[in-house]
Tab-separated table of C-alpha atoms and ligand atoms in Angstrom:
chain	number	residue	atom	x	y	z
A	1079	UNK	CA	129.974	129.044	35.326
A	1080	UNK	CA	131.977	131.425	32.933
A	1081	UNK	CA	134.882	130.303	34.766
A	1082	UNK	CA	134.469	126.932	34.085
A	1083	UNK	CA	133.643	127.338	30.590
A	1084	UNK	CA	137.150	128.959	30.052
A	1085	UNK	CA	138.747	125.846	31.853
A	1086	UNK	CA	140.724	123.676	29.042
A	1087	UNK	CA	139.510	120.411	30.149
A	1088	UNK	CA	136.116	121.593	29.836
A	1089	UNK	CA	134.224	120.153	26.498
A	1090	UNK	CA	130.301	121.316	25.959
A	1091	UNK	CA	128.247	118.886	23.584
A	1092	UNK	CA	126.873	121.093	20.674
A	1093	UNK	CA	124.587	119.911	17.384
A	1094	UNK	CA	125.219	116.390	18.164
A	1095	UNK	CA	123.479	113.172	20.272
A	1096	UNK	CA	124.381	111.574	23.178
A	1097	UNK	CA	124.405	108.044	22.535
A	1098	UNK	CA	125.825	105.834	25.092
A	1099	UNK	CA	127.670	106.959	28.528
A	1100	UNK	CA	130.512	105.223	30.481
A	1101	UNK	CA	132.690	105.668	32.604
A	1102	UNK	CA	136.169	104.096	34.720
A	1103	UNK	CA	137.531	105.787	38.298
A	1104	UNK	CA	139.639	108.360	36.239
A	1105	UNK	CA	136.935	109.510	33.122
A	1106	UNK	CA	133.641	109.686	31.667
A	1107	UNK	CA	133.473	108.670	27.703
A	1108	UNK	CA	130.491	109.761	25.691
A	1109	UNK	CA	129.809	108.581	22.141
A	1110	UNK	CA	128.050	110.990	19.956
A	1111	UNK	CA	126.563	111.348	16.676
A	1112	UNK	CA	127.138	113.863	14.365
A	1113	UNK	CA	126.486	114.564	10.782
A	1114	UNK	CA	129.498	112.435	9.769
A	1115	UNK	CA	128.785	109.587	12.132
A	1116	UNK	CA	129.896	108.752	15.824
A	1117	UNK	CA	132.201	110.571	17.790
A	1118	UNK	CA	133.888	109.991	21.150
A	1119	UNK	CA	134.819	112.635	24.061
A	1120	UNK	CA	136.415	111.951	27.364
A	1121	UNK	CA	136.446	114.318	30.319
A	1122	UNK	CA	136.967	114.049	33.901
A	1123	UNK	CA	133.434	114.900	34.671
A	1124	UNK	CA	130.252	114.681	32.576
A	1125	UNK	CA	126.845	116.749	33.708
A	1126	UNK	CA	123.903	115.911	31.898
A	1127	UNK	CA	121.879	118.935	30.895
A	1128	UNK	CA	119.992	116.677	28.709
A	1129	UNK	CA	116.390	118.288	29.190
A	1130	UNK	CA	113.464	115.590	30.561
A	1131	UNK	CA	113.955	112.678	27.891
A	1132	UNK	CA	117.915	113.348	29.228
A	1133	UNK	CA	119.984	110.187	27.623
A	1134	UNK	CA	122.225	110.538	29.906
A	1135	UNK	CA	119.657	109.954	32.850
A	1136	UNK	CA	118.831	106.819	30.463
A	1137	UNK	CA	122.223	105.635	29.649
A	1138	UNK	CA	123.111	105.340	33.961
A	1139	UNK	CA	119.708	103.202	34.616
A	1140	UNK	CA	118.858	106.321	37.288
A	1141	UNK	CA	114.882	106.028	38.025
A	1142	UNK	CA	112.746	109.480	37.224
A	1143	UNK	CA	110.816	108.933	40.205
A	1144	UNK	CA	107.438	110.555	40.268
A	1145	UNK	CA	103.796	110.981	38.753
A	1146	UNK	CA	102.477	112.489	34.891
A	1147	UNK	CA	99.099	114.527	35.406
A	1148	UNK	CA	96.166	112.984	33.455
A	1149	UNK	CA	95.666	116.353	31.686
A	1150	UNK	CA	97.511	117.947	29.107
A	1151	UNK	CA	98.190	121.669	28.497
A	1152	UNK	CA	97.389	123.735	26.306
A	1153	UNK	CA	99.672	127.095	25.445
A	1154	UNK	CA	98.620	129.555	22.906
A	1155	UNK	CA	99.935	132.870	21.799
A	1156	UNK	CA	98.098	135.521	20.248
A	1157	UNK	CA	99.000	139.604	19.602
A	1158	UNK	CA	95.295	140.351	20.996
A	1159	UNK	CA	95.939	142.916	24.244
A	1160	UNK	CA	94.534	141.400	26.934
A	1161	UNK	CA	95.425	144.516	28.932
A	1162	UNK	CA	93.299	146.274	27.044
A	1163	UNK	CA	90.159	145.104	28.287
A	1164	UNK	CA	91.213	143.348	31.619
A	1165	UNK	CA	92.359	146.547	34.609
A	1166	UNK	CA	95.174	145.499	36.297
A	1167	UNK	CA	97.026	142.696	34.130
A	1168	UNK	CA	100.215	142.085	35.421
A	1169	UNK	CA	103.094	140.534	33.572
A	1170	UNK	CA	102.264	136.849	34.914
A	1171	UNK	CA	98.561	136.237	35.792
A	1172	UNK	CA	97.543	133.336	37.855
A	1173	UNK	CA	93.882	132.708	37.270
A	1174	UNK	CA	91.833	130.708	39.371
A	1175	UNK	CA	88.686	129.403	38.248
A	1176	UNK	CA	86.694	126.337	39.587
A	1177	UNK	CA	85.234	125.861	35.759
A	1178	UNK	CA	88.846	126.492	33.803
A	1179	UNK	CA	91.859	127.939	35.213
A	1180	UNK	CA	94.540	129.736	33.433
A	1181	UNK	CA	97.721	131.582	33.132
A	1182	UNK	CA	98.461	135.160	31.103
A	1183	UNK	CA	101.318	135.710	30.390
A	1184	UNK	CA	102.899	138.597	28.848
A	1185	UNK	CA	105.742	137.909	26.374
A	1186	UNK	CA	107.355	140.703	24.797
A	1187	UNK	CA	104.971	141.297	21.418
A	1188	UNK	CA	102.461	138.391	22.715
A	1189	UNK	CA	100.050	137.066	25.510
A	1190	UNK	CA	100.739	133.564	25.975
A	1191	UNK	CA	97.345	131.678	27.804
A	1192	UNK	CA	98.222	128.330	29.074
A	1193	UNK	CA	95.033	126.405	30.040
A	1194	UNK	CA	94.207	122.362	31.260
A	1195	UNK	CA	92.401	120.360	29.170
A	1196	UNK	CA	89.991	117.619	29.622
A	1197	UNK	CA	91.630	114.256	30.498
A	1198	UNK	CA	88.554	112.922	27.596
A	1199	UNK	CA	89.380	115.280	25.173
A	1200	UNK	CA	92.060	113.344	22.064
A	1201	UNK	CA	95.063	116.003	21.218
A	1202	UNK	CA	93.390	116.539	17.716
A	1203	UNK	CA	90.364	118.517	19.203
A	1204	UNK	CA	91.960	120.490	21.835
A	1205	UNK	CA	93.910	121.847	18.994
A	1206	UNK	CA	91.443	122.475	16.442
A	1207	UNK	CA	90.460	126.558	16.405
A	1208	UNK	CA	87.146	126.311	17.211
A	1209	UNK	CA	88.086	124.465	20.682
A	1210	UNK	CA	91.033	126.934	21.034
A	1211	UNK	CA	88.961	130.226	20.126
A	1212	UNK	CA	85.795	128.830	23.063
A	1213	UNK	CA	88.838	128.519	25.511
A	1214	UNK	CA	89.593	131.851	24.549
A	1215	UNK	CA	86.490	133.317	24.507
A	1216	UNK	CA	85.090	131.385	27.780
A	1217	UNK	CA	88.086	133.954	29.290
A	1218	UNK	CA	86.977	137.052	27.579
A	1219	UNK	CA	84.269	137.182	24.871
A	1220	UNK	CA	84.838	139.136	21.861
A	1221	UNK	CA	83.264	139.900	18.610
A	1222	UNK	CA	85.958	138.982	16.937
A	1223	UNK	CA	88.292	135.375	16.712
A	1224	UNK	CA	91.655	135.869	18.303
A	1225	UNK	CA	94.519	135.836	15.704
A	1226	UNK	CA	96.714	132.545	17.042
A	1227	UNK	CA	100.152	132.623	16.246
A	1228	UNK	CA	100.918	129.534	18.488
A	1229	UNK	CA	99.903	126.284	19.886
A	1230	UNK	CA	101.257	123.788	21.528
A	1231	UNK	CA	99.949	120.705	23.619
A	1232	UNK	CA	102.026	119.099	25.728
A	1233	UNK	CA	102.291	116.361	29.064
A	1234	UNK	CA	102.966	117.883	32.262
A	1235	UNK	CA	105.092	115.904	35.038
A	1236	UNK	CA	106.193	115.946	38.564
A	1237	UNK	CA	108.943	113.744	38.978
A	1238	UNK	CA	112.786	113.903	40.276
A	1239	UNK	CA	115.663	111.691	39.179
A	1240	UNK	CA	116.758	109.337	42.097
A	1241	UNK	CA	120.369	110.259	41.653
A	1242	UNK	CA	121.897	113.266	40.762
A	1243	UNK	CA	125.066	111.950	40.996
A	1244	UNK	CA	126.863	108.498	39.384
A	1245	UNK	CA	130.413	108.422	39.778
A	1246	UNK	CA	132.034	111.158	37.890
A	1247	UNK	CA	128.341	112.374	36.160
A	1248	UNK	CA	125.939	114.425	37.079
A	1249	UNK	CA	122.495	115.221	36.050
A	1250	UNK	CA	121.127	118.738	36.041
A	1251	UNK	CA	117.786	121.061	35.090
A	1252	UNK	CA	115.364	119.058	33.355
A	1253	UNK	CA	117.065	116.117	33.315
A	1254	UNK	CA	117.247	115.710	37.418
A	1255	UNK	CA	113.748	117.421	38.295
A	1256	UNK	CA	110.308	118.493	35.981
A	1257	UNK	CA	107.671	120.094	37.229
A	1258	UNK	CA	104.229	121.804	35.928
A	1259	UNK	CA	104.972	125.694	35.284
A	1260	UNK	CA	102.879	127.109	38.106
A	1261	UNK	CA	105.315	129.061	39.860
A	1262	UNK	CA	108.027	129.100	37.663
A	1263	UNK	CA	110.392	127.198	39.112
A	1264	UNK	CA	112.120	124.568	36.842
A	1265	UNK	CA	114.395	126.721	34.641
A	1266	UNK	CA	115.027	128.963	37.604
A	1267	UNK	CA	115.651	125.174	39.706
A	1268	UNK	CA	118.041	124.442	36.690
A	1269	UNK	CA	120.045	127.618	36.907
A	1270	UNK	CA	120.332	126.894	40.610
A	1271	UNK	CA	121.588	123.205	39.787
A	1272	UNK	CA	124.359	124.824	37.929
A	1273	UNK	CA	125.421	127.131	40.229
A	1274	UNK	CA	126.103	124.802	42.965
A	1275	UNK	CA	127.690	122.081	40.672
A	1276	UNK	CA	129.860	124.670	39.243
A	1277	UNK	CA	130.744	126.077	42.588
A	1278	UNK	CA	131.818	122.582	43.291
A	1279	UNK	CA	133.527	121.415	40.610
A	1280	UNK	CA	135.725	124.035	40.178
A	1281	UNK	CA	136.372	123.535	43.658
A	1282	UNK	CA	138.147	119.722	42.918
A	1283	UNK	CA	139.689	120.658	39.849
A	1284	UNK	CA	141.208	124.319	40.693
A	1285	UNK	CA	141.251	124.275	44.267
A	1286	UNK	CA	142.157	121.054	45.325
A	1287	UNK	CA	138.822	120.250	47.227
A	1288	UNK	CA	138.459	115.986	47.691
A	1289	UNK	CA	135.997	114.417	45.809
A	1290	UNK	CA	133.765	113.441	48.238
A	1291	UNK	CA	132.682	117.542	48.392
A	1292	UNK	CA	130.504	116.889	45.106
A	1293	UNK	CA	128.406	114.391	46.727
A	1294	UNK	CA	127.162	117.729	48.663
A	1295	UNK	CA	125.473	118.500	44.742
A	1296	UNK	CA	122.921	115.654	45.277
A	1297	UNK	CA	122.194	116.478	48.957
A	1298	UNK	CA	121.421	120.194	48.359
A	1299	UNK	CA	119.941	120.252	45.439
A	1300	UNK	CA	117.830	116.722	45.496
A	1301	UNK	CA	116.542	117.989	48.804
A	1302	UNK	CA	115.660	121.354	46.854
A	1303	UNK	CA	113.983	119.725	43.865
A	1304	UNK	CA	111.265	117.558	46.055
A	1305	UNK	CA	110.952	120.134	49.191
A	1306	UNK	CA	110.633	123.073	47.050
A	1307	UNK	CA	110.240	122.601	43.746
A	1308	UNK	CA	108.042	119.795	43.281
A	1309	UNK	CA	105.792	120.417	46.367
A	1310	UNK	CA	105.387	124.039	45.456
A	1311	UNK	CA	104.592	123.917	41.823
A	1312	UNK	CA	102.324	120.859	42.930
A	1313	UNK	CA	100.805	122.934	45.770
A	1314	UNK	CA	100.076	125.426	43.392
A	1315	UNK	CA	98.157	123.393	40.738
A	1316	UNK	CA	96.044	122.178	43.558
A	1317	UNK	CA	94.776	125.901	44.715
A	1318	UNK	CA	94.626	127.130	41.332
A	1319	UNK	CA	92.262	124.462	40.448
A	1320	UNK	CA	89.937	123.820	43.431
A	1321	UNK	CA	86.430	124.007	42.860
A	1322	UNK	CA	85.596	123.564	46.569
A	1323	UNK	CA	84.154	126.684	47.732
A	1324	UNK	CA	84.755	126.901	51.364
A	1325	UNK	CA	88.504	126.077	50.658
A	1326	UNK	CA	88.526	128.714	47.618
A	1327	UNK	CA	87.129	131.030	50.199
A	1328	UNK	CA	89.490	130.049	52.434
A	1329	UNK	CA	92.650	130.176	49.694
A	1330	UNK	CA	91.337	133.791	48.997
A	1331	UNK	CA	91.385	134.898	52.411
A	1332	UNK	CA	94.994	133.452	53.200
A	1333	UNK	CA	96.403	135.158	49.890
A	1334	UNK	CA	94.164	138.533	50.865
A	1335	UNK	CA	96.054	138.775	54.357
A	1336	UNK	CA	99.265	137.527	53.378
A	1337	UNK	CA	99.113	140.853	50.957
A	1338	UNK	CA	97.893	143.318	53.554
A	1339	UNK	CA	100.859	141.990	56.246
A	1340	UNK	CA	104.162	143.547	54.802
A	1341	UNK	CA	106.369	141.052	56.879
A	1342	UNK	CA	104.309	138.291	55.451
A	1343	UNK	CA	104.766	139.261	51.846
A	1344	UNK	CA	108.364	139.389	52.261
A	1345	UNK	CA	108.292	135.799	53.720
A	1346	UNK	CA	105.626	134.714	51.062
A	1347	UNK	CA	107.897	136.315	48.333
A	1348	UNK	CA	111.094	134.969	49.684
A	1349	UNK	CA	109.482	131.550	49.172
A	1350	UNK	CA	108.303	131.914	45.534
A	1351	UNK	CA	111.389	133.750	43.915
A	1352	UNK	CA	112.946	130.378	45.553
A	1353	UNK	CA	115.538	132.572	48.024
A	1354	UNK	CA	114.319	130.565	50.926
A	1355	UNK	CA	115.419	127.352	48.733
A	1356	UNK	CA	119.394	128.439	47.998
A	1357	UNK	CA	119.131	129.200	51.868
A	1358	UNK	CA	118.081	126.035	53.054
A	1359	UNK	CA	120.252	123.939	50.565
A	1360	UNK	CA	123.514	125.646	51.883
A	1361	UNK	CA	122.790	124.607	55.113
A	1362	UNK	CA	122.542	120.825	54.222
A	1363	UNK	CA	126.362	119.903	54.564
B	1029	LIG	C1	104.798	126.252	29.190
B	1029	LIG	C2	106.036	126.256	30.043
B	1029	LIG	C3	106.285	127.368	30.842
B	1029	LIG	C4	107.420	127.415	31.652
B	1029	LIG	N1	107.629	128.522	32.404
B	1029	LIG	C5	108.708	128.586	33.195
B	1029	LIG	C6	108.948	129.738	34.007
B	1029	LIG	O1	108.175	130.701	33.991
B	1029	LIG	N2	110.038	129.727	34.818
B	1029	LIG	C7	110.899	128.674	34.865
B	1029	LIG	O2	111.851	128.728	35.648
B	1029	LIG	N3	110.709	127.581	34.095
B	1029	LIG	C8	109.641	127.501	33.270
B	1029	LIG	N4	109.438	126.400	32.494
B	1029	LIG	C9	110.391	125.272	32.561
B	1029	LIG	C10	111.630	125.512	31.710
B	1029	LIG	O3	111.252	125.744	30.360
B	1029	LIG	C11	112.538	124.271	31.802
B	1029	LIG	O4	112.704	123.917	33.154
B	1029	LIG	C12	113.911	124.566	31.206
B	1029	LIG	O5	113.799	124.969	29.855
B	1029	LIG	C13	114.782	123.322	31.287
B	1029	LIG	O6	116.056	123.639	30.809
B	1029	LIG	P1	117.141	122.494	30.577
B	1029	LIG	O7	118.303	123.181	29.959
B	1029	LIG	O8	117.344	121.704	31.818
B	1029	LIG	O9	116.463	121.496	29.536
B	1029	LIG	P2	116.037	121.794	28.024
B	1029	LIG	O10	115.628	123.211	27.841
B	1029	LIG	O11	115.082	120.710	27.661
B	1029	LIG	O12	117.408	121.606	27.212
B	1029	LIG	C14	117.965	120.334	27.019
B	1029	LIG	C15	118.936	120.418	25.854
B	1029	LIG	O13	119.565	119.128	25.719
B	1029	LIG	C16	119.529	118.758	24.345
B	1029	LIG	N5	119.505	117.276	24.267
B	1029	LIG	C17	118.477	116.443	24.486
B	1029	LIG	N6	118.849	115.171	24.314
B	1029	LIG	C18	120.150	115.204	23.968
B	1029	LIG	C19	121.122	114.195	23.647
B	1029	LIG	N7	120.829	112.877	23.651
B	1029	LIG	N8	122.380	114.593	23.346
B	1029	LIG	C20	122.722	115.906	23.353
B	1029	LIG	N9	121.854	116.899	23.645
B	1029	LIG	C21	120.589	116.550	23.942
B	1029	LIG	C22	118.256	119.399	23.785
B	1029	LIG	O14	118.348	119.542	22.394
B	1029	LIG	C23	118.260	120.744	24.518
B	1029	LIG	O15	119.045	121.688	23.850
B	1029	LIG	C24	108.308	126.323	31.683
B	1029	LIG	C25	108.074	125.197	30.880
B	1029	LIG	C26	106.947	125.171	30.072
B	1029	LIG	C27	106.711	123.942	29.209
């Protein structure tokens, strides 16, 4: 990526909107505004890094195909140690609960707790103190209120852009594939995304490689968002929510023998840091 960053024909969009997108056989031209009005830059390629509301994805008429969850969810931060008073808090904490489910998460001066809310519940109450400090204290109960230095409330999606590819632009991160967070696997999908479009570009313009070797991008890494990304993060909502006991049970029991099998955790692990994903999209060709 460094590489192409150096290139000269290379322009990155800084402080300023994407407004409209278009493009002939030879270029891409983007209009954007600045401070002191519209702008225009031409390149040979455009990828649109846009994040999930991407204008780019807008601009080309490219469908974000998928669902939005009827919950929100919640994030707080507060300095209170959880480790303190729960043994054997990891870093990231997955936990399942058939009444709430949530996720610790260790920041580096901060716990962040990300929790679902109830699809009847407006935005103004989830976010009021006294609904944040039950949540709080429904996971451990204190004397005290826990000091909240964030909040935020926001819609979770599972959806994947149609094309990652039109023509001489491309769509990457966020703007080709969102996800819920369980798992952590949409920045880590991004970073992938521009990898292998990197790879690939500098491939036409350094290395003479035909044109026809980006439409490999979409292939490998379309493939990757809905196999992997979407169905695991979705996968994982659904266990750490089910209130079914026999298939708790049963959840439990998978994850307790997948941990006692070495060669199982490695396979199991291979999956979740997403190795098994850059594997399977080289072999698409
Ligand atoms: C609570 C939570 C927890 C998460 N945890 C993890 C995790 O543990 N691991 C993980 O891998 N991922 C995680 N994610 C997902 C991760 O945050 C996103 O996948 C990632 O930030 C997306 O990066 P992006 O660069 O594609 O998009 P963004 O971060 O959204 O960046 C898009 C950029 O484009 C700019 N932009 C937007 N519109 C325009 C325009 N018209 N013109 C010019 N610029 C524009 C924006 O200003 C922004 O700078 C989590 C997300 C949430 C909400």
């Amino acid at each position: 990526m460094a590489q192409l960053a150096q290139m000269p024909h290379v322009s990155v969009v800084f402080n300023s909107r994407i407004e409209s997108v278009s493009q002939t056989s030879d270029s891409v031209s983007v209009q954007t505004r600045q401070e002191d009005g519209l702008h225009s830059v031409q390149a040979d390629y455009l990828v649109g890094a846009d994040g999930a509301w991407s204008a780019v994805r807008t601009q080309l008429g490219i469908a974000f195909e998928g669902y939005t969850y009827p919950e929100r969810f919640l994030v707080v931060s507060t300095p209170f140690e959880f480790a303190d008073h729960m043994p054997q808090l990891s870093y990231v904490n997955y936990c399942s609960d058939p009444q709430e489910w949530c996720v610790l998460l260790r920041v580096p001066t901060l716990w962040r707790v990300l929790f679902p809310t109830k699809e009847d519940e407006t935005d103004d109450q989830v976010l009021t103190d006294a609904s944040i400090q039950a949540r709080l204290h429904r996971l451990l109960p204190q004397p005290q209120n826990y000091t909240l230095v964030h909040r935020t409330l926001y819609k979770v999606h599972q959806r994947v852009a149609q094309q990652f590819r039109a023509g001489r632009v491309f769509l990457a991160g966020d703007a080709a594939h969102i996800n819920n967070p369980l798992g952590g696997m949409g920045m880590n999908g991004g970073v992938h995304d521009a990898m292998n479009l990197c790879e690939k570009l500098l491939g036409v313009l350094q290395h003479g490689a035909p044109e026809s070797s980006l439409d490999l991008y979409e292939k490998q890494r379309r493939t990757i968002a809905i196999e992997y990304i979407n169905a695991s993060t979705a996968r994982n909502k659904k266990e750490i929510e089910e209130r079914d006991p026999v298939l708790r049970q049963k959840n439990h029991d998978e994850l307790r023998a997948l941990a006692a099998d070495p060669a199982s955790s490695l396979a199991y692990l291979r999956k979740t840091s997403m190795i098994d994903a850059l594997e399977r999209a080289k072999a698409l060709t």
